[in-house]
Coordinates of C-alpha atoms in Angstrom, one line a residue:
Chain A
M1 CA 31.1 19.0 23.5
N2 CA 30.1 20.9 20.4
K3 CA 28.9 20.1 17.0
H4 CA 32.3 19.7 15.6
D5 CA 33.2 17.2 18.3
L6 CA 30.2 15.2 17.5
L7 CA 30.8 15.1 13.8
D8 CA 34.4 14.0 14.6
A9 CA 33.1 11.3 16.9
V10 CA 30.8 9.9 14.2
G11 CA 34.0 9.4 12.2
D12 CA 35.2 7.0 14.8
I13 CA 32.2 4.7 14.9
D14 CA 32.6 1.0 14.7
S15 CA 33.9 0.0 11.3
K16 CA 31.2 -2.7 11.0
F17 CA 28.6 0.1 10.6
V18 CA 30.8 1.8 8.0
K19 CA 31.1 -1.5 6.1
E20 CA 27.4 -2.3 6.3
A21 CA 26.4 1.2 4.9
D22 CA 28.8 0.6 2.1
K23 CA 27.0 -2.4 0.8
D24 CA 24.6 -2.1 -2.0
P25 CA 21.1 -2.6 -0.7
V26 CA 19.5 -5.9 -1.5
K27 CA 17.1 -5.2 -4.4
R28 CA 13.7 -6.0 -3.3
S29 CA 12.8 -8.2 -6.2
K30 CA 9.4 -8.9 -4.7
I31 CA 8.5 -5.3 -4.9
V32 CA 10.0 -4.7 -8.3
A33 CA 7.9 -7.6 -9.6
F34 CA 4.8 -6.1 -8.2
Q35 CA 5.6 -2.6 -9.3
K36 CA 2.9 -2.7 -12.0
Y37 CA 0.4 -3.7 -9.4
Y38 CA 1.5 -0.9 -7.1
L39 CA 1.2 1.6 -9.9
A40 CA -2.3 0.4 -10.6
A41 CA -3.2 0.5 -6.9
A42 CA -1.7 3.9 -6.5
G43 CA -3.6 5.1 -9.4
L44 CA -6.9 3.9 -8.0
L45 CA -6.2 5.1 -4.6
L46 CA -5.2 8.5 -5.9
L47 CA -8.5 8.9 -7.7
I48 CA -10.4 8.2 -4.7
V49 CA -8.1 10.5 -2.7
A50 CA -8.1 13.1 -5.3
G51 CA -11.8 12.8 -5.3
V52 CA -12.5 15.5 -2.9
I53 CA -10.4 18.2 -1.6
I54 CA -12.1 19.9 1.1
R55 CA -11.1 23.4 2.1
N56 CA -13.0 24.9 4.9
G57 CA -11.9 27.9 6.7
M58 CA -12.1 27.2 10.3
V59 CA -9.5 26.9 13.1
P60 CA -10.5 25.8 16.5
V61 CA -8.8 27.4 19.4
V62 CA -7.6 24.8 21.8
P63 CA -4.5 24.8 24.0
E64 CA -1.7 22.9 22.3
S65 CA -1.0 21.2 25.7
E66 CA -4.2 19.2 25.3
I67 CA -2.7 17.3 22.5
E68 CA -0.4 15.0 24.2
E69 CA 1.6 11.9 23.4
M70 CA 0.8 9.9 26.4
D71 CA 2.2 6.6 25.4
S72 CA 4.3 5.5 22.6
V73 CA 3.5 2.0 21.4
M74 CA 5.8 1.6 18.5
T75 CA 9.4 2.2 18.4
M76 CA 10.8 4.1 15.6
G77 CA 12.7 1.1 14.4
A78 CA 9.7 -1.1 14.3
V79 CA 7.9 1.5 12.2
I80 CA 10.7 1.8 9.8
E81 CA 11.0 -1.9 9.4
E82 CA 7.3 -2.3 8.9
T83 CA 7.3 0.3 6.2
E84 CA 10.4 -0.7 4.3
E85 CA 8.5 -2.8 1.8
A86 CA 6.0 -0.1 1.3
A87 CA 8.7 2.4 0.2
V88 CA 8.4 1.6 -3.5
A89 CA 4.7 1.8 -3.3
Y90 CA 4.9 5.2 -1.6
T91 CA 7.2 6.4 -4.3
E92 CA 4.7 5.4 -7.0
S93 CA 1.9 6.9 -5.0
I94 CA 3.9 10.2 -4.7
E95 CA 4.3 10.3 -8.4
D96 CA 0.6 9.9 -8.9
M97 CA -0.1 12.5 -6.2
E98 CA 1.5 15.0 -8.6
F99 CA -1.9 15.4 -10.4
N100 CA -3.6 16.1 -7.1
S101 CA -1.1 18.5 -5.7
A102 CA -1.0 20.4 -9.0
L103 CA -4.8 20.7 -8.9
I104 CA -4.8 21.7 -5.3
S105 CA -2.2 24.4 -5.8
F106 CA -3.9 25.6 -9.0
I107 CA -7.2 26.0 -7.2
E108 CA -5.6 27.9 -4.4
K109 CA -4.0 30.3 -6.9
S110 CA -7.3 30.8 -8.5
G111 CA -8.6 32.8 -5.5
F112 CA -9.4 29.9 -3.0
E113 CA -6.3 30.3 -0.9
D114 CA -8.1 32.0 2.0
E115 CA -11.4 30.3 1.5
N116 CA -13.0 27.1 2.6
F117 CA -13.1 24.8 -0.3
M118 CA -13.3 21.1 -1.1
I119 CA -12.4 19.6 -4.5
S120 CA -12.6 16.1 -5.8
P121 CA -9.7 15.3 -8.1
T122 CA -11.2 11.8 -8.5
S123 CA -14.5 12.9 -9.7
F124 CA -12.7 15.4 -12.0
R125 CA -10.5 12.8 -13.5
A126 CA -13.4 10.3 -13.9
A127 CA -15.5 12.9 -15.8
L128 CA -12.5 13.7 -18.0
A129 CA -12.1 10.0 -18.6
L130 CA -15.4 9.9 -20.3
A131 CA -14.2 12.7 -22.6
V132 CA -10.8 11.2 -23.3
A133 CA -12.4 7.9 -24.2
G134 CA -14.0 9.7 -27.2
A135 CA -10.9 11.8 -28.1
D136 CA -8.4 10.9 -30.7
N137 CA -4.9 12.1 -31.9
Q138 CA -3.5 15.2 -30.4
T139 CA -6.6 16.0 -28.3
K140 CA -6.4 12.6 -26.7
D141 CA -2.7 12.7 -26.0
E142 CA -2.9 16.1 -24.5
L143 CA -5.8 15.3 -22.3
L144 CA -4.2 12.0 -21.0
K145 CA -1.1 13.9 -20.1
A146 CA -3.0 16.6 -18.3
M147 CA -4.8 13.9 -16.3
G148 CA -1.5 12.4 -15.3
F149 CA -1.8 9.2 -17.4
S150 CA 0.1 7.9 -20.3
S151 CA -2.5 5.7 -21.9
M152 CA -6.2 4.9 -21.9
D153 CA -5.3 1.5 -20.4
E154 CA -3.9 3.2 -17.4
V155 CA -7.0 5.3 -17.1
I156 CA -9.1 2.2 -17.1
T157 CA -6.9 0.4 -14.6
W158 CA -7.0 3.5 -12.4
Y159 CA -10.8 3.6 -12.6
E160 CA -11.2 0.0 -11.8
G161 CA -9.2 0.5 -8.7
V162 CA -11.2 3.6 -7.6
S163 CA -14.5 2.0 -8.2
A164 CA -13.4 -1.0 -6.0
S165 CA -13.1 1.3 -3.0
S166 CA -15.9 2.1 -0.7
A167 CA -16.6 5.4 -2.4
D168 CA -19.5 5.2 -4.9
L169 CA -18.7 6.4 -8.3
Q170 CA -21.3 6.8 -11.1
N171 CA -21.1 8.1 -14.6
S172 CA -23.7 9.1 -17.2
I173 CA -23.9 10.8 -20.6
W174 CA -26.6 13.1 -21.7
K175 CA -27.1 14.1 -25.3
N176 CA -29.2 17.1 -26.1
T177 CA -31.5 16.2 -29.0
K178 CA -31.2 19.8 -30.4
S179 CA -28.0 18.4 -31.9
R180 CA -28.8 16.2 -34.8
G181 CA -25.6 14.2 -34.8
K182 CA -25.4 10.8 -33.1
L183 CA -22.9 9.3 -30.7
S184 CA -20.9 6.5 -32.1
R185 CA -22.1 3.1 -31.0
K186 CA -18.6 2.0 -30.3
Y187 CA -18.1 4.9 -27.9
E188 CA -21.4 4.2 -26.1
K189 CA -20.3 0.5 -25.7
Y190 CA -16.9 1.4 -24.6
V191 CA -17.9 3.8 -21.7
K192 CA -20.7 1.5 -20.7
K193 CA -18.3 -1.3 -20.4
N194 CA -15.4 0.5 -18.7
F195 CA -17.1 3.2 -16.8
G196 CA -20.6 1.9 -16.4
A197 CA -21.9 5.1 -18.1
T198 CA -25.2 4.9 -20.0
A199 CA -25.9 7.5 -22.7
K200 CA -29.3 9.0 -22.9
N201 CA -31.0 11.4 -25.4
V202 CA -32.9 14.2 -23.8
S203 CA -34.5 17.4 -25.2
A204 CA -33.2 20.8 -24.6
N205 CA -36.0 21.7 -22.2
Q206 CA -35.4 18.6 -20.2
I207 CA -31.7 18.2 -20.0
T208 CA -31.1 20.5 -17.1
D209 CA -33.7 18.8 -14.9
K210 CA -32.7 15.3 -15.9
V211 CA -29.1 15.8 -15.2
N212 CA -29.7 17.6 -11.9
S213 CA -32.1 14.9 -10.7
W214 CA -29.6 12.1 -11.7
I215 CA -26.9 13.9 -9.7
N216 CA -29.2 14.5 -6.7
K217 CA -30.0 10.8 -6.6
S218 CA -26.4 9.6 -7.1
T219 CA -25.2 11.9 -4.3
N220 CA -27.9 11.0 -1.9
G221 CA -29.4 14.5 -2.0
L222 CA -26.0 16.1 -1.0
I223 CA -25.8 17.9 -4.4
P224 CA -29.3 18.6 -5.6
Q225 CA -28.3 20.8 -8.6
I226 CA -25.1 21.3 -10.5
S227 CA -26.4 24.0 -12.8
S228 CA -29.5 26.0 -13.4
D229 CA -29.1 25.8 -17.2
L230 CA -27.5 23.1 -19.3
S231 CA -29.7 23.5 -22.3
Y232 CA -26.9 25.2 -24.3
A233 CA -24.7 22.0 -24.2
D234 CA -24.9 19.4 -26.9
L235 CA -23.5 16.7 -24.7
V236 CA -23.0 16.5 -20.9
L237 CA -20.6 14.0 -19.4
V238 CA -21.3 13.5 -15.7
N239 CA -19.4 11.8 -12.8
T240 CA -20.5 11.6 -9.2
L241 CA -18.5 10.4 -6.2
Y242 CA -20.3 9.7 -3.0
L243 CA -18.8 8.5 0.3
R244 CA -20.6 7.9 3.6
T245 CA -18.5 6.4 6.3
A246 CA -18.5 6.2 10.1
W247 CA -15.6 6.7 12.5
L248 CA -14.4 3.4 13.9
N249 CA -14.1 5.1 17.2
E250 CA -17.2 7.3 17.4
F251 CA -17.3 10.7 19.0
E252 CA -19.6 10.8 22.0
D253 CA -22.4 13.4 21.6
Y254 CA -22.1 14.4 25.2
L255 CA -18.5 15.3 24.8
T256 CA -19.3 17.8 22.1
E257 CA -19.1 21.4 23.4
E258 CA -18.8 24.8 22.0
G259 CA -15.3 26.1 21.6
E260 CA -13.5 29.0 19.9
F261 CA -12.0 28.6 16.5
K262 CA -9.5 31.1 15.2
T263 CA -10.1 31.9 11.5
I264 CA -7.3 32.5 9.0
S265 CA -7.9 36.2 9.3
G266 CA -7.4 36.0 13.1
D267 CA -11.1 36.3 14.0
V268 CA -12.5 34.1 16.7
V269 CA -15.7 32.2 16.0
K270 CA -17.8 29.7 17.9
K271 CA -17.9 26.2 16.7
E272 CA -19.2 22.9 18.1
F273 CA -16.1 20.8 18.9
M274 CA -16.2 16.9 19.0
S275 CA -13.7 15.3 21.4
Q276 CA -12.3 11.9 22.1
T277 CA -9.0 10.5 23.5
T278 CA -8.0 7.3 21.8
R279 CA -5.0 5.5 20.3
F280 CA -4.4 6.8 16.8
R281 CA -1.6 6.9 14.4
Y282 CA 0.1 10.2 15.0
Y283 CA 3.0 12.0 13.5
E284 CA 4.7 15.3 14.1
D285 CA 7.8 17.1 12.9
E286 CA 9.1 20.6 12.9
N287 CA 6.5 21.7 10.4
G288 CA 3.4 20.3 11.9
K289 CA 1.5 17.2 13.0
F290 CA -1.3 14.9 11.8
V291 CA -3.5 12.3 13.2
V292 CA -4.9 9.3 11.2
M293 CA -8.5 8.3 12.2
P294 CA -9.7 5.0 10.8
M295 CA -13.2 4.8 9.3
D296 CA -15.4 2.1 8.1
G297 CA -14.8 0.5 4.7
G298 CA -11.0 0.8 4.8
I299 CA -11.0 4.6 4.8
N300 CA -8.7 6.9 6.8
A301 CA -9.4 10.4 7.8
V302 CA -6.2 12.3 8.3
F303 CA -6.4 15.7 10.0
I304 CA -3.3 17.9 9.5
L305 CA -2.2 20.9 11.6
G306 CA 0.6 23.0 10.2
D307 CA 2.4 22.4 7.0
V308 CA 3.5 18.8 7.0
E309 CA 4.7 18.0 3.5
D310 CA 4.0 14.7 1.8
V311 CA 1.5 13.4 4.3
A312 CA 0.9 10.2 2.3
G313 CA 4.6 9.4 2.4
K314 CA 4.8 10.2 6.1
M315 CA 1.9 8.0 7.0
A316 CA 4.6 5.3 7.2
N317 CA 6.3 7.1 10.0
A318 CA 3.3 7.7 12.1
S319 CA 3.3 5.8 15.3
Y320 CA 0.4 4.8 17.5
E321 CA -0.1 7.3 20.3
Q322 CA -2.8 8.1 22.8
V323 CA -4.2 11.3 21.2
A324 CA -6.7 13.8 22.7
I325 CA -8.5 15.1 19.7
K326 CA -10.8 18.0 19.3
I327 CA -12.3 18.7 15.8
P328 CA -15.0 21.1 15.0
K329 CA -18.2 19.7 13.4
F330 CA -18.5 21.3 9.9
E331 CA -20.3 21.4 6.7
T332 CA -18.9 23.0 3.5
E333 CA -20.0 23.3 -0.1
T334 CA -18.0 24.5 -3.1
T335 CA -18.7 25.1 -6.7
F336 CA -16.1 25.4 -9.4
S337 CA -17.8 26.8 -12.4
D338 CA -15.7 29.8 -13.5
N339 CA -13.5 27.8 -15.9
Q340 CA -10.9 27.0 -13.2
L341 CA -10.9 23.3 -14.3
I342 CA -10.5 24.1 -17.9
E343 CA -7.7 26.5 -17.2
F344 CA -6.0 23.9 -15.1
C345 CA -6.0 21.4 -18.0
M346 CA -4.8 24.2 -20.3
E347 CA -2.0 25.0 -17.9
R348 CA -1.0 21.3 -18.1
G349 CA -0.8 21.3 -21.9
A350 CA -4.4 20.2 -22.9
V351 CA -5.4 23.0 -25.3
Q352 CA -6.9 21.3 -28.3
A353 CA -9.8 19.7 -26.4
F354 CA -11.2 23.2 -25.6
N355 CA -11.3 24.8 -29.1
E356 CA -12.8 24.1 -32.5
D357 CA -9.7 22.0 -33.5
A358 CA -10.7 19.4 -30.9
D359 CA -10.8 15.8 -32.2
F360 CA -13.6 13.9 -30.4
S361 CA -14.2 11.8 -33.5
L362 CA -14.3 8.5 -31.6
M363 CA -17.3 10.0 -29.7
S364 CA -19.2 11.0 -32.7
K365 CA -18.2 11.3 -36.4
E366 CA -21.3 13.5 -37.1
M367 CA -20.7 16.1 -34.5
S368 CA -17.6 18.3 -34.2
L369 CA -17.5 18.5 -30.4
Y370 CA -15.2 20.3 -28.0
I371 CA -15.3 20.9 -24.3
S372 CA -16.9 24.3 -23.5
D373 CA -17.2 24.1 -19.8
I374 CA -16.4 21.9 -16.7
I375 CA -18.3 22.4 -13.5
Q376 CA -17.7 20.7 -10.2
K377 CA -19.7 20.8 -7.0
T378 CA -18.8 19.3 -3.7
K379 CA -20.1 19.0 -0.3
I380 CA -19.0 17.5 3.0
K381 CA -20.6 17.0 6.4
V382 CA -18.4 16.0 9.4
D383 CA -20.1 15.1 12.7
E384 CA -20.0 12.7 15.6
T385 CA -21.1 9.7 13.6
G386 CA -18.7 10.1 10.6
I387 CA -18.3 11.8 7.3
E388 CA -20.6 12.2 4.3
A389 CA -19.1 13.8 1.3
A390 CA -20.0 14.0 -2.4
A391 CA -18.8 15.5 -5.6
A392 CA -20.3 15.9 -9.0
T393 CA -18.4 16.9 -12.1
A394 CA -20.1 17.8 -15.4
V395 CA -18.1 18.2 -18.6
M396 CA -20.2 20.2 -21.1
M397 CA -19.5 19.7 -24.8
T398 CA -20.6 21.9 -27.5
E399 CA -20.6 21.7 -31.3
G400 CA -18.9 24.5 -33.3
C401 CA -17.1 27.4 -31.9
I402 CA -17.6 29.0 -28.4
M403 CA -15.2 31.4 -26.9
I404 CA -14.1 30.6 -23.5
E405 CA -13.4 33.8 -21.6
P406 CA -11.2 33.0 -18.6
Q407 CA -12.5 34.9 -15.6
E408 CA -10.4 36.3 -12.9
K409 CA -11.3 35.2 -10.1
E410 CA -5.6 16.6 20.4
F411 CA -5.6 16.5 18.2
I412 CA -6.8 19.9 18.8
A413 CA -6.8 22.3 16.0
D414 CA -6.5 25.8 17.2
E415 CA -5.1 27.2 14.0
P416 CA -5.9 26.5 10.3
F417 CA -5.7 22.8 9.7
K418 CA -5.9 20.4 6.9
Y419 CA -7.4 16.9 6.7
M420 CA -7.3 14.0 4.4
I421 CA -9.5 11.0 4.0
M422 CA -7.7 8.0 2.6
T423 CA -8.1 4.3 2.0
D424 CA -6.4 2.2 4.6
D425 CA -3.8 0.5 2.4
E426 CA -0.1 0.0 2.1
N427 CA -0.5 2.5 -0.6
P428 CA -3.2 4.8 0.6
E429 CA -5.6 6.6 -1.8
L430 CA -6.4 10.1 -0.9
L431 CA -10.1 10.3 -1.1
F432 CA -10.6 13.7 0.3
Y433 CA -8.3 16.6 1.2
G434 CA -9.5 19.6 3.1
Q435 CA -8.6 22.6 5.1
L436 CA -10.3 24.7 7.8
V437 CA -8.9 28.1 7.9
E438 CA -11.7 30.5 8.9
Chain B
M1 CA 43.5 -8.8 -3.5
D2 CA 41.8 -9.0 -0.1
D3 CA 42.2 -6.6 2.7
S4 CA 44.3 -8.9 4.8
Q5 CA 46.9 -9.3 1.9
I6 CA 47.0 -5.5 1.4
V7 CA 47.5 -5.0 5.1
E8 CA 50.3 -7.5 4.9
L9 CA 52.0 -5.4 2.2
Y10 CA 51.9 -2.4 4.6
L11 CA 53.3 -4.4 7.4
T12 CA 56.2 -5.7 5.2
R13 CA 56.6 -2.1 4.1
D14 CA 55.9 -2.9 0.5
E15 CA 55.0 0.3 -1.3
S16 CA 52.7 -1.5 -3.6
A17 CA 50.3 -1.5 -0.6
I18 CA 49.4 2.1 -1.5
A19 CA 48.7 1.2 -5.2
Q20 CA 46.5 -1.8 -4.1
T21 CA 44.5 0.4 -1.7
S22 CA 44.0 3.0 -4.3
E23 CA 43.0 0.5 -6.9
K24 CA 40.5 -1.2 -4.5
Y25 CA 39.1 1.8 -2.7
G26 CA 40.4 5.0 -4.4
S27 CA 37.1 6.1 -5.9
K28 CA 35.0 5.5 -2.8
L29 CA 37.7 7.4 -0.7
R30 CA 37.8 10.2 -3.2
R31 CA 34.0 10.5 -3.0
I32 CA 33.9 10.9 0.7
A33 CA 36.3 13.8 0.4
Q34 CA 34.5 15.2 -2.5
N35 CA 31.1 15.1 -0.8
V36 CA 32.3 17.7 1.6
L37 CA 35.0 19.5 -0.4
S38 CA 33.1 19.5 -3.8
D39 CA 36.3 19.9 -5.7
L40 CA 38.1 17.0 -7.3
E41 CA 41.7 18.4 -7.0
T42 CA 41.5 19.0 -3.3
S43 CA 39.7 15.6 -2.8
E44 CA 42.6 13.9 -4.6
E45 CA 45.1 15.6 -2.4
C46 CA 43.1 14.4 0.6
E47 CA 43.1 10.9 -0.8
N48 CA 46.8 10.9 -1.3
D49 CA 47.5 12.4 2.2
A50 CA 45.3 9.6 3.5
Y51 CA 47.5 6.9 1.9
L52 CA 50.5 8.5 3.4
Q53 CA 48.9 8.5 6.8
T54 CA 47.8 4.9 6.4
W55 CA 51.4 4.0 5.5
N56 CA 52.5 5.7 8.7
L57 CA 49.8 4.0 10.8
I58 CA 50.2 0.4 9.6
P59 CA 51.9 -0.9 11.6
P60 CA 51.3 -0.6 14.5
N61 CA 47.6 -0.9 13.4
E62 CA 46.5 -4.0 11.6
P63 CA 43.1 -3.4 10.0
R64 CA 42.9 -6.7 8.3
T65 CA 39.2 -6.8 8.4
Y66 CA 38.3 -3.2 8.0
L67 CA 40.8 -1.5 5.8
F68 CA 38.2 0.6 4.0
A69 CA 36.7 2.0 7.2
F70 CA 40.3 2.6 8.5
V71 CA 41.5 4.6 5.5
G72 CA 38.0 6.1 5.0
R73 CA 38.1 7.6 8.5
I74 CA 41.4 9.1 7.8
V75 CA 40.3 10.7 4.6
R76 CA 37.0 11.9 6.3
H77 CA 39.1 13.5 9.0
L78 CA 41.5 15.1 6.5
A79 CA 38.6 16.5 4.4
I80 CA 37.0 18.0 7.4
D81 CA 40.3 19.5 8.6
R82 CA 40.7 21.2 5.2
L83 CA 37.3 22.7 5.5
R84 CA 37.8 24.0 8.9
H85 CA 41.0 25.6 8.0
E86 CA 40.2 26.8 4.6
G87 CA 36.7 28.2 5.2
R88 CA 35.9 28.8 1.6
Q89 CA 32.4 30.1 1.4
K90 CA 30.8 27.6 -0.9
R91 CA 32.5 24.6 0.7
Y92 CA 31.8 25.9 4.1
A93 CA 28.1 26.0 3.5
L94 CA 28.1 22.2 3.1
Y95 CA 30.1 21.8 6.3
C96 CA 27.7 24.2 8.1
E97 CA 24.8 22.0 6.9
L98 CA 26.3 19.0 8.5
T99 CA 27.3 20.6 11.8
D100 CA 24.0 22.4 12.1
E101 CA 22.4 19.0 11.9
M102 CA 24.8 17.7 14.5
Q103 CA 23.9 20.7 16.7
E104 CA 20.4 19.4 16.9
C105 CA 21.7 16.3 18.7
I106 CA 23.6 18.2 21.5
P107 CA 21.8 18.1 24.7
G108 CA 21.2 21.3 26.8
N109 CA 22.8 24.6 26.2
S110 CA 25.5 24.1 23.6
D111 CA 27.2 27.5 24.3
V112 CA 28.7 26.1 27.4
S113 CA 31.5 23.8 26.5
Q114 CA 32.1 20.5 28.2
E115 CA 35.3 18.5 28.2
I116 CA 34.5 15.1 27.0
D117 CA 36.3 12.0 26.1
A118 CA 36.1 11.6 22.4
K119 CA 36.5 7.8 22.6
E120 CA 33.6 7.6 25.1
L121 CA 31.5 9.8 22.8
S122 CA 32.1 7.5 19.9
Q123 CA 31.2 4.6 22.1
L124 CA 27.9 6.2 23.0
I125 CA 27.1 6.7 19.3
N126 CA 28.0 3.1 18.7
T127 CA 25.4 2.0 21.2
F128 CA 22.9 4.4 19.7
L129 CA 23.5 2.9 16.3
E130 CA 23.1 -0.6 17.7
S131 CA 19.7 0.4 18.9
C132 CA 18.5 1.5 15.5
S133 CA 17.1 -0.6 12.7
D134 CA 19.4 -1.5 9.8
E135 CA 17.7 1.0 7.6
Q136 CA 18.0 3.8 10.0
R137 CA 21.6 3.0 10.8
N138 CA 22.5 2.9 7.2
I139 CA 20.9 6.2 6.4
F140 CA 22.6 7.9 9.4
V141 CA 26.0 6.5 8.5
R142 CA 25.7 7.5 4.9
R143 CA 24.8 11.0 5.9
Y144 CA 27.3 11.7 8.7
W145 CA 30.1 9.3 8.0
Y146 CA 30.2 9.3 4.2
F147 CA 28.7 12.8 3.9
D148 CA 26.2 11.6 1.3
S149 CA 23.5 14.2 0.3
V150 CA 19.9 13.3 1.1
A151 CA 19.3 12.9 -2.7
E152 CA 22.2 10.3 -2.9
I153 CA 20.8 8.4 0.0
C154 CA 17.4 8.3 -1.6
E155 CA 18.9 6.9 -4.8
K156 CA 21.0 4.3 -3.0
Y157 CA 18.1 2.9 -0.9
S158 CA 15.2 3.7 -3.4
L159 CA 13.5 5.8 -0.7
P160 CA 11.5 9.0 -1.1
Q161 CA 13.2 12.1 0.1
S162 CA 10.6 12.7 2.7
K163 CA 11.3 9.4 4.3
V164 CA 15.1 10.0 4.4
K165 CA 14.7 13.5 5.8
T166 CA 12.2 12.3 8.5
T167 CA 14.4 9.4 9.4
L168 CA 17.4 11.6 9.8
F169 CA 15.3 14.2 11.8
R170 CA 14.0 11.5 14.2
M171 CA 17.4 9.9 14.6
R172 CA 18.9 13.2 15.6
E173 CA 16.3 13.6 18.2
K174 CA 16.9 10.0 19.4
L175 CA 20.6 10.5 19.5
K176 CA 20.1 13.7 21.6
D177 CA 18.1 11.6 24.1
H178 CA 20.7 8.9 24.0
L179 CA 23.5 11.4 24.8
T180 CA 21.5 13.0 27.6
D181 CA 21.0 9.6 29.1
G182 CA 24.7 8.9 28.7
G183 CA 25.4 11.9 30.9
Y184 CA 26.1 14.6 28.3
I185 CA 24.0 17.2 29.8
V186 CA 25.8 20.5 29.4

């Protein structure tokens, strides 16, 4: 038998199969009707997911054979059937994932490719939401588009969804009193109502300490300081995202032992590896594999080895398997403060918000504000008990003209791996995304 | 006109049988040919040849309930035959894609040929398809019987590409196991 015989033999299959495949699929009216809901849910989920992208640089060295599929619980058919209805939701989710993937790829290109990093698209979008709420005309349209939204209503629906998850989102607005202009009352009310953001007036000598201390508190001490000097800014819009969640199946301390981790550059370093063998949702194809580890509060942590594309979409195809997992304990911290986030917005067509032509008139009629800087700091800790992760994003706004100078800049992981932390939904929200490469 | 009436025309040697078949199924048949041949003119030739063969095959066959599958199978074989004999580069690439995918389903070392009974092989594929879910089966049949592209399948069933690709990949693996179990170890 050769491949030609096989193709010929397919031609002679039972005519009922041919007929069946010829039929137009039954439109899933239920799903179509709920499309709006799915879109909203996807938006929310995405924010959470986008919230933090973690990029570490470690790869544990463990023999591949230790990851075994010992028992397959679900048949492929059952999985497919189970996920059929979710297909539309996934499609929507994938569309929304576009913002996340674009951001991840931009950050990688900005010099982080071979470094450990974690970014939070969710926190980034939430901080931008505070800015776009005060923008008008072209500035607003460009920003919305860059954020992956088509209207302010969509932003709010997205935010409502994200804030309903077990991740804690907080927003605040800090106005430097060195600037005489005032914020519009309407804007203050709007951001308070929709994003729970309170606006405060602070003096130039106090603004740095006040903002840092608010962030420190909102992130449970994970991010004690976002910047050592914020006094130059006339207005600071801040978002924080904090998540503390435990493994549903905890790693036993006594099973943690030292192992070797092969970094992206090929060096071998010692790491503490946590282990457990439990039934988890597991997926593999020719490009790689991933395991889905459930966590408290409807969160999933997904660890990815290799280059599995469209993990969110493939979650549907993951089946329950007995998996021997070894994951290194790790802690990683990242700061994006070299204009990467502004350049990302510009690459996506939002230009006006970052120069003196910006129209933030809904925010304040008295000040001509534009965005002069966006900083994000993130931190994650992964250990036997669970995951603690936080992100803080500050959008700095200034009056008048400031030049922006772009700067250049067994599951056993025995090679660089990626991981995702997602909500456990039909349409999962990617809360965190990370990678260990060195 | 329903299939059984059209078949009746063939049986009574009424030449309008061909016109009726063409009217009812022409565009679908042409599409099967065109999916592999990517050329309208040649596809139309295949379609016409298929009508001629159908004319010669009914009787003795009486595909009253499966006329489309019957003529479709002919057009499919004719299109593949064209490709194999013509071997034009662009077209051949498409054919290679399909056969390369089929290669993944062949158990053992495929360099060694094994004489097999074609009918028995089709029977094994039938039992394999019976064991799959409706969605899996339809995706497989659209790809390897109708020669639809992955993009076309996605559109037809409103599925993301990744899902269709994964389903096909998993089904090829499953078919390979099924053929191995059926004794086709080369």
